[in-house]
Coordinates of C-alpha atoms in Angstrom, one line a residue:
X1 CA 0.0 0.0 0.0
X2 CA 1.2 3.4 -0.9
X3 CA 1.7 6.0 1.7
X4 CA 2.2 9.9 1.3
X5 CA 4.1 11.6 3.2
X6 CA 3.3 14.7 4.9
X7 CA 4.2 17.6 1.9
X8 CA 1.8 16.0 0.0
X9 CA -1.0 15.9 2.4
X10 CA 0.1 19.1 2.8
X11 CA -0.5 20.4 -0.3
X12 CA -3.6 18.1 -1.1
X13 CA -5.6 19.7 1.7
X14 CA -4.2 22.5 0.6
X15 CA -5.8 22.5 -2.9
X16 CA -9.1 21.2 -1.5
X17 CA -9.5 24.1 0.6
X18 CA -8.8 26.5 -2.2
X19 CA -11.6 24.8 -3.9
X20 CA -14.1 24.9 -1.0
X21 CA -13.3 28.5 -0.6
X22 CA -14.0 29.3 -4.2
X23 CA -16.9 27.1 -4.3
X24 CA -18.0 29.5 -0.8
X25 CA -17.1 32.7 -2.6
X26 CA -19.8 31.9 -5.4
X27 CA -22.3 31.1 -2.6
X28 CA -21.5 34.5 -1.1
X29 CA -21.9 35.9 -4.9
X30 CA -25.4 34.0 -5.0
X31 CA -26.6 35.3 -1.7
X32 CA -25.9 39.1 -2.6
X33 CA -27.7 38.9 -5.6
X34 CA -30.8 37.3 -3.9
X35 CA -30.6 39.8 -1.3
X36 CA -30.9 42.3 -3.5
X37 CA -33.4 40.8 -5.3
X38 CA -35.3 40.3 -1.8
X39 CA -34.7 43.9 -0.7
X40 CA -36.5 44.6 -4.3
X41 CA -39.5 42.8 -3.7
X42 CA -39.8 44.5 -0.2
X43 CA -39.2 47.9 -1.8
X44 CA -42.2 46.9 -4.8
X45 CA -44.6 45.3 -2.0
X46 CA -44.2 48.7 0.2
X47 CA -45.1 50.8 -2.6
X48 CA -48.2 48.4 -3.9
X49 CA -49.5 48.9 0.4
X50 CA -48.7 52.6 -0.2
X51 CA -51.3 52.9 -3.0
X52 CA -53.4 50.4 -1.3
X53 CA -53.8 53.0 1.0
X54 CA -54.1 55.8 -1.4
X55 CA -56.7 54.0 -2.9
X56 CA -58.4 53.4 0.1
X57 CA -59.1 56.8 1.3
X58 CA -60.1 58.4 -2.2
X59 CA -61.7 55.0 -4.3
X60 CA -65.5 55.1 -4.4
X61 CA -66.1 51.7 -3.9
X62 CA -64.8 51.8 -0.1
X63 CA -66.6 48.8 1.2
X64 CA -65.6 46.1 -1.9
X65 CA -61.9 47.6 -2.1
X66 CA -61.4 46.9 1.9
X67 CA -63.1 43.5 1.8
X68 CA -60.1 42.7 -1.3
X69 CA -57.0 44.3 0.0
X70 CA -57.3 43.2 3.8
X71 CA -56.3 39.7 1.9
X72 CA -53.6 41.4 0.1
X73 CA -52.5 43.3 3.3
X74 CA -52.5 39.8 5.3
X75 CA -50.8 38.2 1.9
X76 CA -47.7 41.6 2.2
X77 CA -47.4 41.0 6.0
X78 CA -46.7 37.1 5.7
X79 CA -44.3 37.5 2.5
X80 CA -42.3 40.3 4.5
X81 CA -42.0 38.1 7.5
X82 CA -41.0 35.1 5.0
X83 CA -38.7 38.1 3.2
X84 CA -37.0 38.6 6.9
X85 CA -36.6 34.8 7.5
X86 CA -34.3 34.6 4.1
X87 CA -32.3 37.7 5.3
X88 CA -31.8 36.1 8.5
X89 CA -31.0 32.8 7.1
X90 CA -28.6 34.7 4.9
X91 CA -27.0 36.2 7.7
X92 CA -25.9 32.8 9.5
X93 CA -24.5 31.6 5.8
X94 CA -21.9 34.8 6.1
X95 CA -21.8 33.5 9.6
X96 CA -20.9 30.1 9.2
X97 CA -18.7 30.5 6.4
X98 CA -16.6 33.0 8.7
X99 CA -16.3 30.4 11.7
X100 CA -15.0 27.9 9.3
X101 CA -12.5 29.6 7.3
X102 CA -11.4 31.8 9.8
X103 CA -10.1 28.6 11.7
X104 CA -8.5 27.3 8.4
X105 CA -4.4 27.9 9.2
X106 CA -3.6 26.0 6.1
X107 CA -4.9 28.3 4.2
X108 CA -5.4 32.0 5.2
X109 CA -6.0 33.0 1.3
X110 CA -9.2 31.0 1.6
X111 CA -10.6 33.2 3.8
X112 CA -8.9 36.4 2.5
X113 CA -9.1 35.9 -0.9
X114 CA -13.4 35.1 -0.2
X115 CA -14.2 38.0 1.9
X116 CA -12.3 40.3 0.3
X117 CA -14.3 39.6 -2.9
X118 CA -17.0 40.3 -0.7
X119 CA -15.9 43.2 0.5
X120 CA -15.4 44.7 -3.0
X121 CA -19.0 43.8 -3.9
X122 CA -20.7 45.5 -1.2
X123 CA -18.8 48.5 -1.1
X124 CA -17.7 47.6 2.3
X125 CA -14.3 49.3 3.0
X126 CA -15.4 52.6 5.1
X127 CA -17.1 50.3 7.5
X128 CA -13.9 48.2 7.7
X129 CA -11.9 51.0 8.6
X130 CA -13.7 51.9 11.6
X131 CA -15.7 48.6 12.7
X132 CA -18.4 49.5 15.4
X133 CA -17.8 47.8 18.7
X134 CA -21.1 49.0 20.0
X135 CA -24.0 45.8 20.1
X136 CA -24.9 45.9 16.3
X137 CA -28.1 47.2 15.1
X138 CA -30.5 45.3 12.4
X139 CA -29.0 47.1 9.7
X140 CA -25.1 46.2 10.4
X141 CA -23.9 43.4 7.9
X142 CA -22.8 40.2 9.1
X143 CA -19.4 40.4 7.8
X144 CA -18.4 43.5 9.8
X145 CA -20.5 42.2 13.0
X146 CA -18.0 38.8 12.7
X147 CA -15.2 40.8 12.2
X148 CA -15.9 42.8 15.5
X149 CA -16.3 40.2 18.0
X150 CA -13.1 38.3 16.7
X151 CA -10.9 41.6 17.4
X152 CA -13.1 42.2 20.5
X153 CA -12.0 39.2 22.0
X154 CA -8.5 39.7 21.0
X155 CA -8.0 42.4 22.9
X156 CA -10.3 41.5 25.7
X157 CA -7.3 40.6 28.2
X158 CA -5.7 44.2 27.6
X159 CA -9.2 45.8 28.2
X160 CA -8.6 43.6 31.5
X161 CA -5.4 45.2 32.5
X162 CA -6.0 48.8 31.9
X163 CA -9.2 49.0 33.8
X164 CA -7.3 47.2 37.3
X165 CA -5.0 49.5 36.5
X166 CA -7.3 52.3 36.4
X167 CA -8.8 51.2 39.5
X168 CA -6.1 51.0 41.7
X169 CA -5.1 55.0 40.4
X170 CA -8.4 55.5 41.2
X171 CA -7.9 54.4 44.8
X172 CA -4.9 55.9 45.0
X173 CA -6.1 59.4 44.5
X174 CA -9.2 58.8 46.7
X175 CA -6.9 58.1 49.6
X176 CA -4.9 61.2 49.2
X177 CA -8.1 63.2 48.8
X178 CA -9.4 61.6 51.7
X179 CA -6.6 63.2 54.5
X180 CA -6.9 66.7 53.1
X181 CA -7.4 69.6 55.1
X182 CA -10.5 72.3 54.6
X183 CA -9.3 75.2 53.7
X184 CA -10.9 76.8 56.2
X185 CA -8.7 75.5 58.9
X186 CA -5.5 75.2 56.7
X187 CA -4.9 79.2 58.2
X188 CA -4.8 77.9 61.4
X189 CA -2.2 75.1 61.1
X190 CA 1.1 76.5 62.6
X191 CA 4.1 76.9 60.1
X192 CA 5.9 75.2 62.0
X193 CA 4.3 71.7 61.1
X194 CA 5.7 72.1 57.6
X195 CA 2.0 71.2 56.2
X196 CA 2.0 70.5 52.5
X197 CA -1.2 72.6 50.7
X198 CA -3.9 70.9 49.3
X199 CA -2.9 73.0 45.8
X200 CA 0.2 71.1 45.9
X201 CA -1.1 67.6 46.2
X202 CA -3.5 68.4 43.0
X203 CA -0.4 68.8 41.5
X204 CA 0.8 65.7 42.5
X205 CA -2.2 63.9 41.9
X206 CA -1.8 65.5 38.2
X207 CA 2.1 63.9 38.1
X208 CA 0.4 60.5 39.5
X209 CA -1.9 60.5 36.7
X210 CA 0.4 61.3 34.2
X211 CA 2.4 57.9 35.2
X212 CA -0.7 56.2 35.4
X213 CA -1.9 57.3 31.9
X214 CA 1.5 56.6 30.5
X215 CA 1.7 53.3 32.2
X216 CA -1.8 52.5 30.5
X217 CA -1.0 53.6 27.1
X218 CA 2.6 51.4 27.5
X219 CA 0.2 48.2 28.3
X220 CA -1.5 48.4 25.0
X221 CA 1.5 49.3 22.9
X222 CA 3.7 46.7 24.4
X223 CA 0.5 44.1 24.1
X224 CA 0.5 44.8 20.6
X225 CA 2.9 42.9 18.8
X226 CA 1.3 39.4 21.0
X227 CA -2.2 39.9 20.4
X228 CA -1.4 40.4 17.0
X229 CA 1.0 37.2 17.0
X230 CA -2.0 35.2 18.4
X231 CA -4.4 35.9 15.7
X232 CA -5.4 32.9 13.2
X233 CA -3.5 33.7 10.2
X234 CA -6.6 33.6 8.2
X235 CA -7.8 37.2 9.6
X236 CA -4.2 38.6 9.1
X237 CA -3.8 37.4 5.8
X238 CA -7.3 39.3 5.3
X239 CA -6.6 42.5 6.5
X240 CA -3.1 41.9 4.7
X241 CA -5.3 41.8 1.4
X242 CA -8.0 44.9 2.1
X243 CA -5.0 47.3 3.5
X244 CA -3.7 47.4 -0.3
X245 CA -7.2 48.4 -1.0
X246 CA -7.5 51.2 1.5
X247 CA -4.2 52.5 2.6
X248 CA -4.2 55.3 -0.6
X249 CA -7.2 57.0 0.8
X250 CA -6.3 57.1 4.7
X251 CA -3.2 58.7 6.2
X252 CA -3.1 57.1 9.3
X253 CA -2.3 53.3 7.8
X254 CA 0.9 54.6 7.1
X255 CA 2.0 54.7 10.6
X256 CA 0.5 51.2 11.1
X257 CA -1.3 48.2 9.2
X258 CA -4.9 48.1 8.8
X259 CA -5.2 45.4 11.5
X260 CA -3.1 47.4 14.0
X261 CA -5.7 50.6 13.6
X262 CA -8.7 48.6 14.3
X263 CA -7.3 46.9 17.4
X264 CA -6.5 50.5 18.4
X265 CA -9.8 52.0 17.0
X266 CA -11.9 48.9 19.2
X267 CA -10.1 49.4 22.2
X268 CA -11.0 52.6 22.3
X269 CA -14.4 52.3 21.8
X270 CA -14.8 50.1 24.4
X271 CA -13.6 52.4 26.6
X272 CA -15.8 55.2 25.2
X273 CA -18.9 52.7 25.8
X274 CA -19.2 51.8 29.4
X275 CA -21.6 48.8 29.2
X276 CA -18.7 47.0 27.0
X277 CA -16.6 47.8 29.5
X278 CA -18.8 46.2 32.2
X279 CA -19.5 43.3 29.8
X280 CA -16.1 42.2 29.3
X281 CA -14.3 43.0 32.7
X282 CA -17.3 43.4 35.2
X283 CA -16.6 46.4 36.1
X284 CA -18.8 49.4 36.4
X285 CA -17.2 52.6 35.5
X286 CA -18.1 56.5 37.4
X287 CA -17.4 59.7 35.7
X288 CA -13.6 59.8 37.0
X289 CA -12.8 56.6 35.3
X290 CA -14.8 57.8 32.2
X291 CA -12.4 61.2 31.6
X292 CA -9.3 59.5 32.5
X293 CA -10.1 56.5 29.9
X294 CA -10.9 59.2 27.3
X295 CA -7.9 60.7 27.9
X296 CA -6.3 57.6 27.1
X297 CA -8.0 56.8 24.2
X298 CA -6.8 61.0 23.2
X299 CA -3.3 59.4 23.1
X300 CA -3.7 56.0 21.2
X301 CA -5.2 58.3 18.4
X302 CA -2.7 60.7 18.9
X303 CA 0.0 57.8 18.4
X304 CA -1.6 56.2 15.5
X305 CA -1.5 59.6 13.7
X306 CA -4.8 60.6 14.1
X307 CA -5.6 64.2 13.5
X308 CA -7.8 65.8 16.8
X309 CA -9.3 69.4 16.9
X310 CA -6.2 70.4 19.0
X311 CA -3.5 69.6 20.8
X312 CA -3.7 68.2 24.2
X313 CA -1.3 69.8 26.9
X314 CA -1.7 66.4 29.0
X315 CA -1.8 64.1 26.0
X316 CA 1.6 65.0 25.2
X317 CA 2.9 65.2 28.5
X318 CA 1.8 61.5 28.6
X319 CA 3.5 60.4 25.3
X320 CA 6.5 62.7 26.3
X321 CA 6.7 60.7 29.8
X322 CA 6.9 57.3 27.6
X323 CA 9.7 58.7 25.3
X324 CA 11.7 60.1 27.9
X325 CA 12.0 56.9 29.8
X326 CA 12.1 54.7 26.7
X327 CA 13.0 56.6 23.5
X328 CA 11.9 55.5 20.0
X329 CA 10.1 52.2 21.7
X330 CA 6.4 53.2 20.7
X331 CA 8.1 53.3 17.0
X332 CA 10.3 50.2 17.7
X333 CA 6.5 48.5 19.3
X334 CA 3.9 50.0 15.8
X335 CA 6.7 48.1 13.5
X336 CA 7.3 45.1 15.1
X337 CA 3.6 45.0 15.0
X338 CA 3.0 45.5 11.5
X339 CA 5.4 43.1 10.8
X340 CA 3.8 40.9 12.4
X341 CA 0.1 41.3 10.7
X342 CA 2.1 40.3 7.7
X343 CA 3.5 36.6 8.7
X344 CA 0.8 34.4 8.3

């Protein structure tokens, strides 16, 4: 009996998965086209109730014209439903084809080479530069939705760190707050006792937070280059593909790949949106969390290149704090993490 070795099994399962992800990208092709052909028939059926209605209030056979279109009103509300049960069906499709060749190592230009066709059909690149992190609405595709929660939960452990680190700053400063003096009685306090004034600890609460912030903003950066190691290589290869097909019409790719900017952009927006903040780590955030995390997020964009309405006196202190003890390394971190998103 003869045996193959392992380079030809290899490249055997290889081939059949290129095949299988052609075949998929024709079933994608179908899909589109039926639901467009769906959304169509909605559009048609909305405008036939519209004149039903029309009709209704200005025909002069009132009575006969009700008795007829309560059927065709029952037959549009039953073919809409059946209309929303072949978009949803549709959906799971995307979704199933995603969990499958997403896990597909062998071949990450399977999953790229399918979705990016996709993409390119639907017109779907300004969504992919900025994917929503918020819970998805009825009108987000299923594409982008996948493509959320598989980045989401890539950085999920970092989202972890930063806010026990945030909490422990947080208890920090409430302690010092805590001892203070009114300044009422700070006029009494003899000179002699070499009391410190409650100005001068908001200035050190202000250096405390500046270390803090900096430490926060070194987590991710220095987190970068693993979560990024970690992805399946289908999802790098994929990003790989659409950044040739976006990074002429947005600035900021150039200081990092496409899949390094949407890490950035989704840990961000978890920190802007306080119940996926609670969802993922359990913790529930108050207004002093909420500035200092925006603050944050202020220098992550500022990092990546991203143009704010001004500059930030604190923001740069922070990034200046990270330089001085470390020069070049948020440079040295973006590379070796873009260099990574390409090794698949």
């Amino acid at each position: 009996m003869r045996y193959l070795n392992k380079p030809v099994l290899y490249n055997l399962e290889k081939k059949k998965l290129e095949e299988l992800g052609e075949l998929w990208a024709d079933i994608l092709s179908i899909h589109t086209k039926f639901a467009n052909l769906v959304q169509d028939d909605k559009r048609e059926r909305a405008v036939e109730k519209m004149r039903y209605h029309e009709t209704k209030e200005h025909g002069h056979e009132q009575v006969k014209r009700e008795e007829g279109f309560k059927g065709e009103e029952r037959t549009f509300q039953e073919q809409a439903s059946d209309t929303d049960n072949n978009l949803n069906q549709g959906s799971s499709l995307i979704e199933t084809i995603f969990k499958v060749l997403y896990h597909c190592s062998f071949s990450p230009q399977t999953f790229g080479n399918v979705f990016v066709s996709y993409m390119e059909e639907e017109q779907l690149w300004d969504s992919l530069y900025n994917i929503p992190v918020s819970t998805c609405t009825k009108s987000e595709l299923e594409v982008i939705r996948c493509l959320r929660l598989a980045l989401t939960d890539a950085v999920k452990d970092i989202v972890q760190q930063i806010i026990f680190v945030m909490s422990s700053g947080r208890s920090c400063e409430t302690n010092l707050n805590k001892h203070s003096v009114p300044e009422c009685l700070r006029e009494s306090i003899p000179k002699e006792w070499n009391y410190i004034p409650k100005k001068t600890k908001r200035k050190e609460s202000s250096k405390g937070f500046t270390r803090l912030a900096a430490q926060a903003v070194s987590i991710v950066i220095s987190k970068l280059p693993t979560v990024i190691a970690c992805l399946p290589p289908p999802i790098k290869y994929f990003f790989f593909l659409s950044e040739r097909k976006m990074s002429k019409n947005f600035v900021e790719l150039k200081k990092a790949s496409l899949l390094v900017w949407n890490l950035i952009v989704i840990i961000c927006q978890i920190f802007e949106d306080g119940n996926t903040v609670e969802l993922l780590t359990g913790a529930s955030l108050d207004r002093w969390s909420k500035e200092k995390l925006g603050l944050i997020c202020v220098c992550l964009e500022s990092i990546m290149g991203k143009q704010t309405s001004g500059p930030n006196q604190m923001t740069q202190k922070v990034i200046q704090s990270i330089e001085q003890e470390k020069p070049n390394w948020i440079e040295s971190q973006l590379l070796k993490a873009r260099n990574l998103s390409t090794k698949w």
